[in-house]
PDB file of C-alpha atoms in Angstrom:
ATOM      1  CA  MET U 122     -15.451 -26.089  12.845  1.00 51.00           C
ATOM      2  CA  SER U 123     -17.494 -24.285  10.169  1.00 66.00           C
ATOM      3  CA  ALA U 124     -17.864 -20.546   9.697  1.00 83.00           C
ATOM      4  CA  THR U 125     -20.595 -18.143   8.617  1.00 93.00           C
ATOM      5  CA  VAL U 126     -19.462 -14.970   6.848  1.00 95.00           C
ATOM      6  CA  LEU U 127     -21.489 -11.764   7.150  1.00 97.00           C
ATOM      7  CA  THR U 128     -20.577  -8.573   5.310  1.00 97.00           C
ATOM      8  CA  ALA U 129     -21.424  -5.039   6.454  1.00 98.00           C
ATOM      9  CA  SER U 130     -20.331  -1.435   6.136  1.00 98.00           C
ATOM     10  CA  ALA U 131     -20.714  -0.622   9.845  1.00 98.00           C
ATOM     11  CA  LEU U 132     -21.195  -2.338  13.203  1.00 98.00           C
ATOM     12  CA  LEU U 133     -23.558  -1.177  15.966  1.00 98.00           C
ATOM     13  CA  LEU U 134     -22.634  -2.552  19.374  1.00 98.00           C
ATOM     14  CA  ASP U 135     -24.724  -2.932  22.484  1.00 98.00           C
ATOM     15  CA  MET U 136     -22.687  -2.736  25.699  1.00 98.00           C
ATOM     16  CA  ASP U 137     -24.077  -4.769  28.625  1.00 96.00           C
ATOM     17  CA  GLY U 138     -24.001  -8.483  27.892  1.00 95.00           C
ATOM     18  CA  THR U 139     -22.400  -7.870  24.507  1.00 98.00           C
ATOM     19  CA  LEU U 140     -19.065  -6.158  25.228  1.00 98.00           C
ATOM     20  CA  VAL U 141     -19.198  -5.949  29.014  1.00 98.00           C
ATOM     21  CA  ASN U 142     -20.394  -8.518  31.535  1.00 96.00           C
ATOM     22  CA  SER U 143     -22.182  -6.392  34.121  1.00 94.00           C
ATOM     23  CA  ASP U 144     -24.686  -9.038  35.231  1.00 91.00           C
ATOM     24  CA  ALA U 145     -23.425  -9.031  38.831  1.00 92.00           C
ATOM     25  CA  VAL U 146     -24.110  -5.300  39.250  1.00 94.00           C
ATOM     26  CA  VAL U 147     -27.425  -5.415  37.400  1.00 90.00           C
ATOM     27  CA  GLU U 148     -28.640  -8.269  39.565  1.00 92.00           C
ATOM     28  CA  ARG U 149     -27.543  -6.600  42.814  1.00 94.00           C
ATOM     29  CA  CYS U 150     -29.252  -3.305  42.001  1.00 93.00           C
ATOM     30  CA  TRP U 151     -32.441  -4.727  40.551  1.00 94.00           C
ATOM     31  CA  ARG U 152     -32.875  -7.319  43.294  1.00 95.00           C
ATOM     32  CA  ARG U 153     -32.809  -4.483  45.840  1.00 94.00           C
ATOM     33  CA  TRP U 154     -35.286  -2.468  43.818  1.00 95.00           C
ATOM     34  CA  ALA U 155     -37.665  -5.416  43.305  1.00 96.00           C
ATOM     35  CA  LEU U 156     -37.697  -6.340  46.994  1.00 96.00           C
ATOM     36  CA  LYS U 157     -38.307  -2.703  47.958  1.00 95.00           C
ATOM     37  CA  HIS U 158     -41.410  -2.711  45.754  1.00 95.00           C
ATOM     38  CA  GLY U 159     -42.685  -6.122  46.820  1.00 96.00           C
ATOM     39  CA  LEU U 160     -41.811  -7.832  43.546  1.00 95.00           C
ATOM     40  CA  ASP U 161     -40.256 -11.226  42.873  1.00 95.00           C
ATOM     41  CA  PRO U 162     -36.579 -10.497  42.076  1.00 94.00           C
ATOM     42  CA  GLU U 163     -36.277 -13.493  39.748  1.00 93.00           C
ATOM     43  CA  ALA U 164     -39.264 -12.358  37.706  1.00 89.00           C
ATOM     44  CA  ALA U 165     -37.880  -8.824  37.578  1.00 91.00           C
ATOM     45  CA  LEU U 166     -34.495  -9.985  36.310  1.00 91.00           C
ATOM     46  CA  LYS U 167     -36.174 -11.648  33.321  1.00 88.00           C
ATOM     47  CA  VAL U 168     -37.188  -8.257  31.885  1.00 87.00           C
ATOM     48  CA  VAL U 169     -34.409  -5.852  32.924  1.00 85.00           C
ATOM     49  CA  HIS U 170     -31.835  -6.651  30.247  1.00 82.00           C
ATOM     50  CA  GLY U 171     -31.604  -4.353  27.252  1.00 81.00           C
ATOM     51  CA  ARG U 172     -34.071  -1.707  28.343  1.00 86.00           C
ATOM     52  CA  GLN U 173     -33.590   1.636  30.026  1.00 90.00           C
ATOM     53  CA  GLY U 174     -34.514   1.440  33.700  1.00 91.00           C
ATOM     54  CA  TYR U 175     -37.711   3.468  33.465  1.00 92.00           C
ATOM     55  CA  ALA U 176     -38.975   1.162  30.696  1.00 92.00           C
ATOM     56  CA  THR U 177     -38.304  -1.905  32.845  1.00 92.00           C
ATOM     57  CA  MET U 178     -40.138  -0.278  35.746  1.00 94.00           C
ATOM     58  CA  ALA U 179     -43.117   0.448  33.490  1.00 94.00           C
ATOM     59  CA  VAL U 180     -43.306  -3.251  32.604  1.00 93.00           C
ATOM     60  CA  LEU U 181     -43.038  -4.361  36.238  1.00 95.00           C
ATOM     61  CA  LEU U 182     -45.277  -1.656  37.746  1.00 95.00           C
ATOM     62  CA  PRO U 183     -47.664  -0.784  34.888  1.00 95.00           C
ATOM     63  CA  ASP U 184     -50.023   1.293  37.033  1.00 95.00           C
ATOM     64  CA  ARG U 185     -47.331   3.519  38.532  1.00 95.00           C
ATOM     65  CA  PRO U 186     -47.036   7.138  37.295  1.00 96.00           C
ATOM     66  CA  VAL U 187     -44.254   7.511  34.736  1.00 94.00           C
ATOM     67  CA  GLU U 188     -42.749  10.392  36.739  1.00 96.00           C
ATOM     68  CA  GLU U 189     -41.994   7.969  39.570  1.00 96.00           C
ATOM     69  CA  ASN U 190     -40.285   5.619  37.136  1.00 95.00           C
ATOM     70  CA  TYR U 191     -38.079   8.418  35.819  1.00 94.00           C
ATOM     71  CA  ALA U 192     -37.190   9.454  39.384  1.00 96.00           C
ATOM     72  CA  ASP U 193     -36.364   5.879  40.387  1.00 94.00           C
ATOM     73  CA  ASN U 194     -34.372   5.458  37.183  1.00 92.00           C
ATOM     74  CA  ARG U 195     -32.120   8.390  38.119  1.00 93.00           C
ATOM     75  CA  VAL U 196     -31.410   6.750  41.482  1.00 94.00           C
ATOM     76  CA  MET U 197     -30.794   3.382  39.826  1.00 93.00           C
ATOM     77  CA  LEU U 198     -28.346   4.891  37.311  1.00 92.00           C
ATOM     78  CA  ALA U 199     -26.382   6.552  40.123  1.00 94.00           C
ATOM     79  CA  GLU U 200     -26.189   3.244  42.024  1.00 94.00           C
ATOM     80  CA  GLU U 201     -25.105   1.289  38.960  1.00 94.00           C
ATOM     81  CA  THR U 202     -22.511   3.888  37.962  1.00 95.00           C
ATOM     82  CA  ALA U 203     -20.949   3.768  41.427  1.00 95.00           C
ATOM     83  CA  ASP U 204     -20.833  -0.041  41.503  1.00 95.00           C
ATOM     84  CA  VAL U 205     -18.357  -1.611  39.072  1.00 95.00           C
ATOM     85  CA  ASP U 206     -17.456  -4.590  41.257  1.00 95.00           C
ATOM     86  CA  GLY U 207     -17.382  -7.661  39.032  1.00 95.00           C
ATOM     87  CA  VAL U 208     -17.657  -5.723  35.759  1.00 97.00           C
ATOM     88  CA  VAL U 209     -15.427  -7.528  33.241  1.00 97.00           C
ATOM     89  CA  PRO U 210     -15.145  -7.766  29.453  1.00 98.00           C
ATOM     90  CA  ILE U 211     -17.112 -10.423  27.604  1.00 98.00           C
ATOM     91  CA  GLY U 212     -14.781 -13.134  26.328  1.00 98.00           C
ATOM     92  CA  GLY U 213     -12.923 -11.922  23.241  1.00 98.00           C
ATOM     93  CA  ALA U 214     -14.098  -8.302  23.612  1.00 98.00           C
ATOM     94  CA  PRO U 215     -10.621  -6.718  23.933  1.00 98.00           C
ATOM     95  CA  ALA U 216      -9.354  -8.384  20.740  1.00 98.00           C
ATOM     96  CA  PHE U 217     -12.630  -7.679  18.922  1.00 98.00           C
ATOM     97  CA  MET U 218     -12.527  -3.966  19.807  1.00 98.00           C
ATOM     98  CA  ALA U 219      -8.888  -3.799  18.703  1.00 98.00           C
ATOM     99  CA  ALA U 220      -9.809  -5.447  15.382  1.00 97.00           C
ATOM    100  CA  ILE U 221     -12.560  -2.908  14.595  1.00 98.00           C
ATOM    101  CA  ALA U 222     -10.700   0.156  15.890  1.00 97.00           C
ATOM    102  CA  GLY U 223     -10.205   1.637  12.408  1.00 94.00           C
ATOM    103  CA  LEU U 224     -13.573   0.519  11.013  1.00 97.00           C
ATOM    104  CA  PRO U 225     -16.989   2.236  11.167  1.00 98.00           C
ATOM    105  CA  HIS U 226     -18.661   1.287  14.438  1.00 98.00           C
ATOM    106  CA  ALA U 227     -20.759   2.816  17.194  1.00 98.00           C
ATOM    107  CA  LEU U 228     -21.866   1.974  20.713  1.00 98.00           C
ATOM    108  CA  VAL U 229     -25.666   1.920  21.075  1.00 98.00           C
ATOM    109  CA  THR U 230     -26.577   1.377  24.712  1.00 97.00           C
ATOM    110  CA  SER U 231     -29.494   1.826  27.085  1.00 94.00           C
ATOM    111  CA  ALA U 232     -26.995   3.116  29.658  1.00 94.00           C
ATOM    112  CA  ASP U 233     -26.481   6.841  30.035  1.00 95.00           C
ATOM    113  CA  SER U 234     -23.110   8.382  29.239  1.00 97.00           C
ATOM    114  CA  ALA U 235     -21.779   8.214  32.805  1.00 96.00           C
ATOM    115  CA  LEU U 236     -22.722   4.547  33.230  1.00 96.00           C
ATOM    116  CA  ALA U 237     -21.326   3.618  29.810  1.00 97.00           C
ATOM    117  CA  THR U 238     -18.055   5.376  30.620  1.00 98.00           C
ATOM    118  CA  ALA U 239     -17.828   3.653  34.022  1.00 97.00           C
ATOM    119  CA  ARG U 240     -18.475   0.162  32.683  1.00 97.00           C
ATOM    120  CA  MET U 241     -16.312   0.396  29.555  1.00 98.00           C
ATOM    121  CA  GLY U 242     -13.549   1.756  31.775  1.00 98.00           C
ATOM    122  CA  ALA U 243     -13.955  -0.980  34.376  1.00 97.00           C
ATOM    123  CA  ALA U 244     -13.727  -3.576  31.602  1.00 98.00           C
ATOM    124  CA  ALA U 245     -10.669  -1.766  30.138  1.00 98.00           C
ATOM    125  CA  LEU U 246     -12.354  -1.458  26.736  1.00 98.00           C
ATOM    126  CA  PRO U 247     -11.929   1.548  24.427  1.00 98.00           C
ATOM    127  CA  MET U 248     -14.957   3.828  24.172  1.00 98.00           C
ATOM    128  CA  PRO U 249     -16.080   4.172  20.539  1.00 98.00           C
ATOM    129  CA  ALA U 250     -15.897   7.703  19.160  1.00 98.00           C
ATOM    130  CA  VAL U 251     -19.500   7.395  17.988  1.00 98.00           C
ATOM    131  CA  ARG U 252     -21.982   6.431  20.673  1.00 97.00           C
ATOM    132  CA  VAL U 253     -25.703   6.658  21.258  1.00 98.00           C
ATOM    133  CA  THR U 254     -26.564   6.624  24.966  1.00 97.00           C
ATOM    134  CA  ALA U 255     -29.818   6.982  26.887  1.00 95.00           C
ATOM    135  CA  GLU U 256     -29.710  10.785  26.813  1.00 96.00           C
ATOM    136  CA  GLN U 257     -29.853  10.813  23.010  1.00 96.00           C
ATOM    137  CA  VAL U 258     -33.037   8.833  22.438  1.00 96.00           C
ATOM    138  CA  GLY U 259     -36.665   9.461  23.225  1.00 94.00           C
ATOM    139  CA  ALA U 260     -37.601   5.776  23.345  1.00 94.00           C
ATOM    140  CA  SER U 261     -35.834   2.789  24.909  1.00 93.00           C
ATOM    141  CA  LYS U 262     -35.074  -0.456  23.136  1.00 95.00           C
ATOM    142  CA  PRO U 263     -37.030  -2.420  21.786  1.00 95.00           C
ATOM    143  CA  ASP U 264     -37.701   0.810  19.876  1.00 97.00           C
ATOM    144  CA  PRO U 265     -35.202   1.024  16.973  1.00 98.00           C
ATOM    145  CA  GLU U 266     -34.418   4.738  17.477  1.00 98.00           C
ATOM    146  CA  GLY U 267     -30.962   4.198  18.980  1.00 98.00           C
ATOM    147  CA  PHE U 268     -29.758   1.903  16.214  1.00 98.00           C
ATOM    148  CA  LEU U 269     -31.156   4.159  13.498  1.00 98.00           C
ATOM    149  CA  LYS U 270     -29.380   7.145  15.070  1.00 98.00           C
ATOM    150  CA  GLY U 271     -26.120   5.223  15.268  1.00 98.00           C
ATOM    151  CA  ALA U 272     -26.336   4.227  11.610  1.00 98.00           C
ATOM    152  CA  ALA U 273     -27.175   7.795  10.564  1.00 98.00           C
ATOM    153  CA  GLU U 274     -24.257   9.226  12.529  1.00 98.00           C
ATOM    154  CA  LEU U 275     -21.903   6.773  10.849  1.00 98.00           C
ATOM    155  CA  GLY U 276     -23.427   7.644   7.469  1.00 98.00           C
ATOM    156  CA  PHE U 277     -24.830   4.237   6.509  1.00 98.00           C
ATOM    157  CA  GLY U 278     -28.248   2.799   5.783  1.00 98.00           C
ATOM    158  CA  ALA U 279     -29.866   0.173   7.967  1.00 98.00           C
ATOM    159  CA  ALA U 280     -29.271  -2.644   5.471  1.00 97.00           C
ATOM    160  CA  ASP U 281     -25.522  -1.933   5.584  1.00 98.00           C
ATOM    161  CA  CYS U 282     -25.275  -2.322   9.381  1.00 98.00           C
ATOM    162  CA  ILE U 283     -24.927  -5.327  11.641  1.00 98.00           C
ATOM    163  CA  VAL U 284     -26.094  -5.114  15.258  1.00 98.00           C
ATOM    164  CA  PHE U 285     -24.421  -7.007  18.118  1.00 98.00           C
ATOM    165  CA  GLU U 286     -26.899  -7.674  20.936  1.00 98.00           C
ATOM    166  CA  ASP U 287     -27.565 -10.034  23.828  1.00 96.00           C
ATOM    167  CA  SER U 288     -31.113  -9.260  24.976  1.00 94.00           C
ATOM    168  CA  GLU U 289     -34.637  -9.776  23.700  1.00 94.00           C
ATOM    169  CA  ALA U 290     -35.326  -6.021  23.734  1.00 93.00           C
ATOM    170  CA  GLY U 291     -32.072  -5.272  21.913  1.00 95.00           C
ATOM    171  CA  ILE U 292     -32.518  -7.923  19.240  1.00 97.00           C
ATOM    172  CA  ALA U 293     -36.084  -6.727  18.667  1.00 96.00           C
ATOM    173  CA  ALA U 294     -34.763  -3.170  18.281  1.00 97.00           C
ATOM    174  CA  GLY U 295     -32.172  -4.250  15.742  1.00 98.00           C
ATOM    175  CA  ARG U 296     -34.769  -6.144  13.732  1.00 97.00           C
ATOM    176  CA  ALA U 297     -37.204  -3.219  13.882  1.00 98.00           C
ATOM    177  CA  ALA U 298     -34.432  -1.010  12.504  1.00 98.00           C
ATOM    178  CA  GLY U 299     -34.146  -3.334   9.499  1.00 98.00           C
ATOM    179  CA  MET U 300     -30.673  -4.544  10.446  1.00 98.00           C
ATOM    180  CA  ARG U 301     -29.091  -7.970  10.705  1.00 98.00           C
ATOM    181  CA  VAL U 302     -28.298  -9.116  14.234  1.00 98.00           C
ATOM    182  CA  VAL U 303     -25.481 -11.163  15.731  1.00 98.00           C
ATOM    183  CA  GLY U 304     -26.700 -12.504  19.065  1.00 97.00           C
ATOM    184  CA  VAL U 305     -24.099 -12.756  21.824  1.00 97.00           C
ATOM    185  CA  GLY U 306     -24.328 -15.030  24.857  1.00 95.00           C
ATOM    186  CA  PRO U 307     -26.967 -17.271  26.422  1.00 92.00           C
ATOM    187  CA  ARG U 308     -29.857 -14.784  26.445  1.00 90.00           C
ATOM    188  CA  ALA U 309     -29.641 -14.402  22.664  1.00 95.00           C
ATOM    189  CA  ALA U 310     -29.522 -18.109  21.810  1.00 91.00           C
ATOM    190  CA  ALA U 311     -33.295 -18.664  21.759  1.00 91.00           C
ATOM    191  CA  LEU U 312     -34.141 -15.414  19.949  1.00 93.00           C
ATOM    192  CA  SER U 313     -33.251 -16.496  16.385  1.00 92.00           C
ATOM    193  CA  PRO U 314     -30.660 -13.827  15.537  1.00 96.00           C
ATOM    194  CA  ASP U 315     -29.063 -13.993  12.086  1.00 96.00           C
ATOM    195  CA  ALA U 316     -26.014 -15.558  13.745  1.00 96.00           C
ATOM    196  CA  HIS U 317     -25.269 -16.525  17.346  1.00 96.00           C
ATOM    197  CA  VAL U 318     -22.024 -16.754  19.319  1.00 97.00           C
ATOM    198  CA  GLU U 319     -21.360 -17.663  22.930  1.00 96.00           C
ATOM    199  CA  ASP U 320     -18.849 -14.818  23.119  1.00 97.00           C
ATOM    200  CA  LEU U 321     -16.689 -12.666  20.856  1.00 98.00           C
ATOM    201  CA  THR U 322     -13.850 -15.196  20.637  1.00 97.00           C
ATOM    202  CA  GLN U 323     -15.912 -16.848  17.875  1.00 97.00           C
ATOM    203  CA  ILE U 324     -15.635 -13.811  15.569  1.00 97.00           C
ATOM    204  CA  ARG U 325     -12.785 -12.855  13.272  1.00 97.00           C
ATOM    205  CA  VAL U 326     -12.909  -9.431  11.665  1.00 97.00           C
ATOM    206  CA  GLU U 327     -11.556  -8.834   8.177  1.00 97.00           C
ATOM    207  CA  ALA U 328     -11.393  -5.418   6.487  1.00 95.00           C
ATOM    208  CA  ALA U 329     -12.041  -5.997   2.781  1.00 92.00           C
ATOM    209  CA  GLU U 330     -10.312  -3.959   0.107  1.00 91.00           C
ATOM    210  CA  ASP U 331     -13.573  -2.251  -0.876  1.00 92.00           C
ATOM    211  CA  GLY U 332     -14.001  -0.900   2.654  1.00 89.00           C
ATOM    212  CA  THR U 333     -16.584  -3.410   3.800  1.00 96.00           C
ATOM    213  CA  ILE U 334     -16.291  -5.450   6.975  1.00 98.00           C
ATOM    214  CA  ARG U 335     -16.315  -9.238   6.764  1.00 97.00           C
ATOM    215  CA  LEU U 336     -17.243 -11.092   9.941  1.00 97.00           C
ATOM    216  CA  HIS U 337     -16.099 -14.703  10.058  1.00 97.00           C
ATOM    217  CA  ILE U 338     -18.286 -16.360  12.703  1.00 96.00           C
ATOM    218  CA  ASP U 339     -17.077 -19.737  13.883  1.00 92.00           C
ATOM    219  CA  LYS U 340     -19.582 -22.382  14.880  1.00 78.00           C
ATOM    220  CA  ALA U 341     -18.602 -25.280  17.046  1.00 56.00           C
TER     221      ALA U 341
END
């Protein structure tokens, strides 16, 4: 077993697929939506991860008025918030969140506040004090706005932050923000993040004496 060590001042954490496994809910809701609109559910599921719902709908139905996407997105968020069946923590997430509890970190998610609260609660994970949810950004990932806002709220520059992400849109957003990216899970493996882990059990967090965060990333 060898280890990569990354050093940062702050961590910016995606939620779905990174801290919380919500794939079962996402697939249920988006399969229903795709079938309702005459789309192939499997094709739809390839683009849903990481984006806000309206942005996914714009990709799948490019000729549809944006107002309809926003309206459908509100319905989708309500459905997803009410359905937490099968929502569980990603492997190692409870210990990881405990390890960074006193260190600078923020949640940066495409979920809105209600959905983030529901899923973090269902997974029994602590909600970070600093969080950037859908209501606080004008553009969905892969736009870097959310990560840049999270870094600014924590008081650090982009180069001092490490992003944890699982999706293509999220990793692209982290890169566009000028940040290093740790990819989590199978979706991230082919996207050339700065480091990749299957889950958070492969990461050991060390608080250095100078206040920086050292991430020891084990590789099988």
